[in-house]
Amino acid sequence: KGALEVLKEYKPIVFTEMLRKWSAKYNYHPNDIIKLFSDKDYSCFFSKNNSLIRITEITDATEHTNFFFLHKDQHFDIINSYESK
């Protein structure tokens, strides 16, 4: 949460690893991170076959652990170019 001002001002691409088993130890779920970024106009993606796959939540069936957060305006061209349609 300490980076919220950086996200607001610079809108960087964020690459992160999210694992339910690690976040549970700190009393949060990866979906809390997705919500936090979503509130700042970011979407969550994982990469597969040179495409970005958008996800809105992590479930027990989610196998990926590495994710990109891209801002809807700042990274529009990247999302448009690589998002799986």
mmCIF file of C-alpha atoms in Angstrom:
data_model
loop_
_atom_site.group_PDB
_atom_site.id
_atom_site.type_symbol
_atom_site.label_atom_id
_atom_site.label_comp_id
_atom_site.label_asym_id
_atom_site.label_seq_id
_atom_site.Cartn_x
_atom_site.Cartn_y
_atom_site.Cartn_z
ATOM 1 C CA LYS A 1 0.000 0.000 0.000
ATOM 2 C CA GLY A 2 3.009 2.249 0.410
ATOM 3 C CA ALA A 3 3.343 2.560 -3.363
ATOM 4 C CA LEU A 4 -0.132 3.958 -4.028
ATOM 5 C CA GLU A 5 1.168 7.463 -4.718
ATOM 6 C CA VAL A 6 3.766 6.067 -7.156
ATOM 7 C CA LEU A 7 1.031 4.125 -8.947
ATOM 8 C CA LYS A 8 -1.152 7.210 -9.120
ATOM 9 C CA GLU A 9 1.579 9.520 -10.401
ATOM 10 C CA TYR A 10 3.722 7.328 -12.657
ATOM 11 C CA LYS A 11 1.411 4.415 -13.569
ATOM 12 C CA PRO A 12 4.240 1.889 -13.963
ATOM 13 C CA ILE A 13 3.907 -1.659 -15.216
ATOM 14 C CA VAL A 14 4.029 -3.891 -12.149
ATOM 15 C CA PHE A 15 5.224 -7.485 -12.301
ATOM 16 C CA THR A 16 4.574 -9.565 -9.211
ATOM 17 C CA GLU A 17 4.310 -13.070 -7.871
ATOM 18 C CA MET A 18 1.127 -13.819 -5.938
ATOM 19 C CA LEU A 19 0.640 -17.034 -4.008
ATOM 20 C CA ARG A 20 -2.326 -17.768 -1.792
ATOM 21 C CA LYS A 21 -0.215 -19.779 0.667
ATOM 22 C CA TRP A 22 2.163 -16.860 1.307
ATOM 23 C CA SER A 23 -0.411 -14.118 1.457
ATOM 24 C CA ALA A 24 -2.543 -16.106 3.930
ATOM 25 C CA LYS A 25 0.297 -15.844 6.450
ATOM 26 C CA TYR A 26 -0.177 -12.067 6.367
ATOM 27 C CA ASN A 27 -3.978 -12.154 6.475
ATOM 28 C CA TYR A 28 -4.744 -11.171 2.900
ATOM 29 C CA HIS A 29 -5.578 -12.921 -0.365
ATOM 30 C CA PRO A 30 -4.145 -12.176 -3.821
ATOM 31 C CA ASN A 31 -7.615 -10.974 -4.796
ATOM 32 C CA ASP A 32 -7.101 -8.121 -2.335
ATOM 33 C CA ILE A 33 -4.108 -7.050 -4.432
ATOM 34 C CA ILE A 34 -6.134 -7.314 -7.640
ATOM 35 C CA LYS A 35 -8.853 -5.145 -6.047
ATOM 36 C CA LEU A 36 -6.308 -2.597 -4.833
ATOM 37 C CA PHE A 37 -4.884 -2.239 -8.342
ATOM 38 C CA SER A 38 -8.325 -2.291 -9.938
ATOM 39 C CA ASP A 39 -9.304 0.696 -7.801
ATOM 40 C CA LYS A 40 -6.361 2.523 -9.455
ATOM 41 C CA ASP A 41 -7.543 1.573 -12.993
ATOM 42 C CA TYR A 42 -5.127 -1.325 -13.391
ATOM 43 C CA SER A 43 -5.956 -4.773 -14.729
ATOM 44 C CA CYS A 44 -4.228 -8.027 -13.881
ATOM 45 C CA PHE A 45 -2.775 -10.295 -16.576
ATOM 46 C CA PHE A 46 -0.624 -13.360 -16.937
ATOM 47 C CA SER A 47 1.412 -14.159 -20.011
ATOM 48 C CA LYS A 48 0.811 -17.201 -22.176
ATOM 49 C CA ASN A 49 2.033 -17.880 -25.723
ATOM 50 C CA ASN A 50 3.089 -14.258 -26.278
ATOM 51 C CA SER A 51 -0.352 -13.022 -25.206
ATOM 52 C CA LEU A 52 -1.700 -11.321 -22.115
ATOM 53 C CA ILE A 53 -4.597 -13.102 -20.438
ATOM 54 C CA ARG A 54 -6.725 -10.858 -18.219
ATOM 55 C CA ILE A 55 -7.899 -12.220 -14.898
ATOM 56 C CA THR A 56 -10.259 -10.662 -12.400
ATOM 57 C CA GLU A 57 -9.699 -13.073 -9.518
ATOM 58 C CA ILE A 58 -7.484 -15.873 -8.345
ATOM 59 C CA THR A 59 -9.266 -19.086 -7.450
ATOM 60 C CA ASP A 60 -8.168 -22.510 -6.258
ATOM 61 C CA ALA A 61 -7.976 -23.486 -9.937
ATOM 62 C CA THR A 62 -5.526 -20.682 -10.807
ATOM 63 C CA GLU A 63 -2.188 -22.228 -11.720
ATOM 64 C CA HIS A 64 -0.234 -19.108 -12.631
ATOM 65 C CA THR A 65 1.705 -17.270 -9.949
ATOM 66 C CA ASN A 66 3.370 -14.465 -11.933
ATOM 67 C CA PHE A 67 1.244 -11.518 -12.996
ATOM 68 C CA PHE A 68 1.450 -8.131 -14.703
ATOM 69 C CA PHE A 69 -0.605 -5.129 -13.668
ATOM 70 C CA LEU A 70 -1.170 -2.648 -16.486
ATOM 71 C CA HIS A 71 -2.932 0.701 -16.268
ATOM 72 C CA LYS A 72 -5.905 0.990 -18.635
ATOM 73 C CA ASP A 73 -4.807 4.321 -20.154
ATOM 74 C CA GLN A 74 -1.037 4.406 -19.683
ATOM 75 C CA HIS A 75 -0.592 0.918 -21.133
ATOM 76 C CA PHE A 76 -3.509 0.888 -23.558
ATOM 77 C CA ASP A 77 -1.297 0.119 -26.580
ATOM 78 C CA ILE A 78 0.374 -2.822 -24.843
ATOM 79 C CA ILE A 79 -2.948 -4.236 -23.698
ATOM 80 C CA ASN A 80 -4.470 -3.745 -27.135
ATOM 81 C CA SER A 81 -1.496 -5.394 -28.857
ATOM 82 C CA TYR A 82 -1.035 -8.394 -26.602
ATOM 83 C CA GLU A 83 -4.332 -9.172 -24.926
ATOM 84 C CA SER A 84 -5.771 -12.467 -26.054
ATOM 85 C CA LYS A 85 -9.043 -11.784 -27.843
#
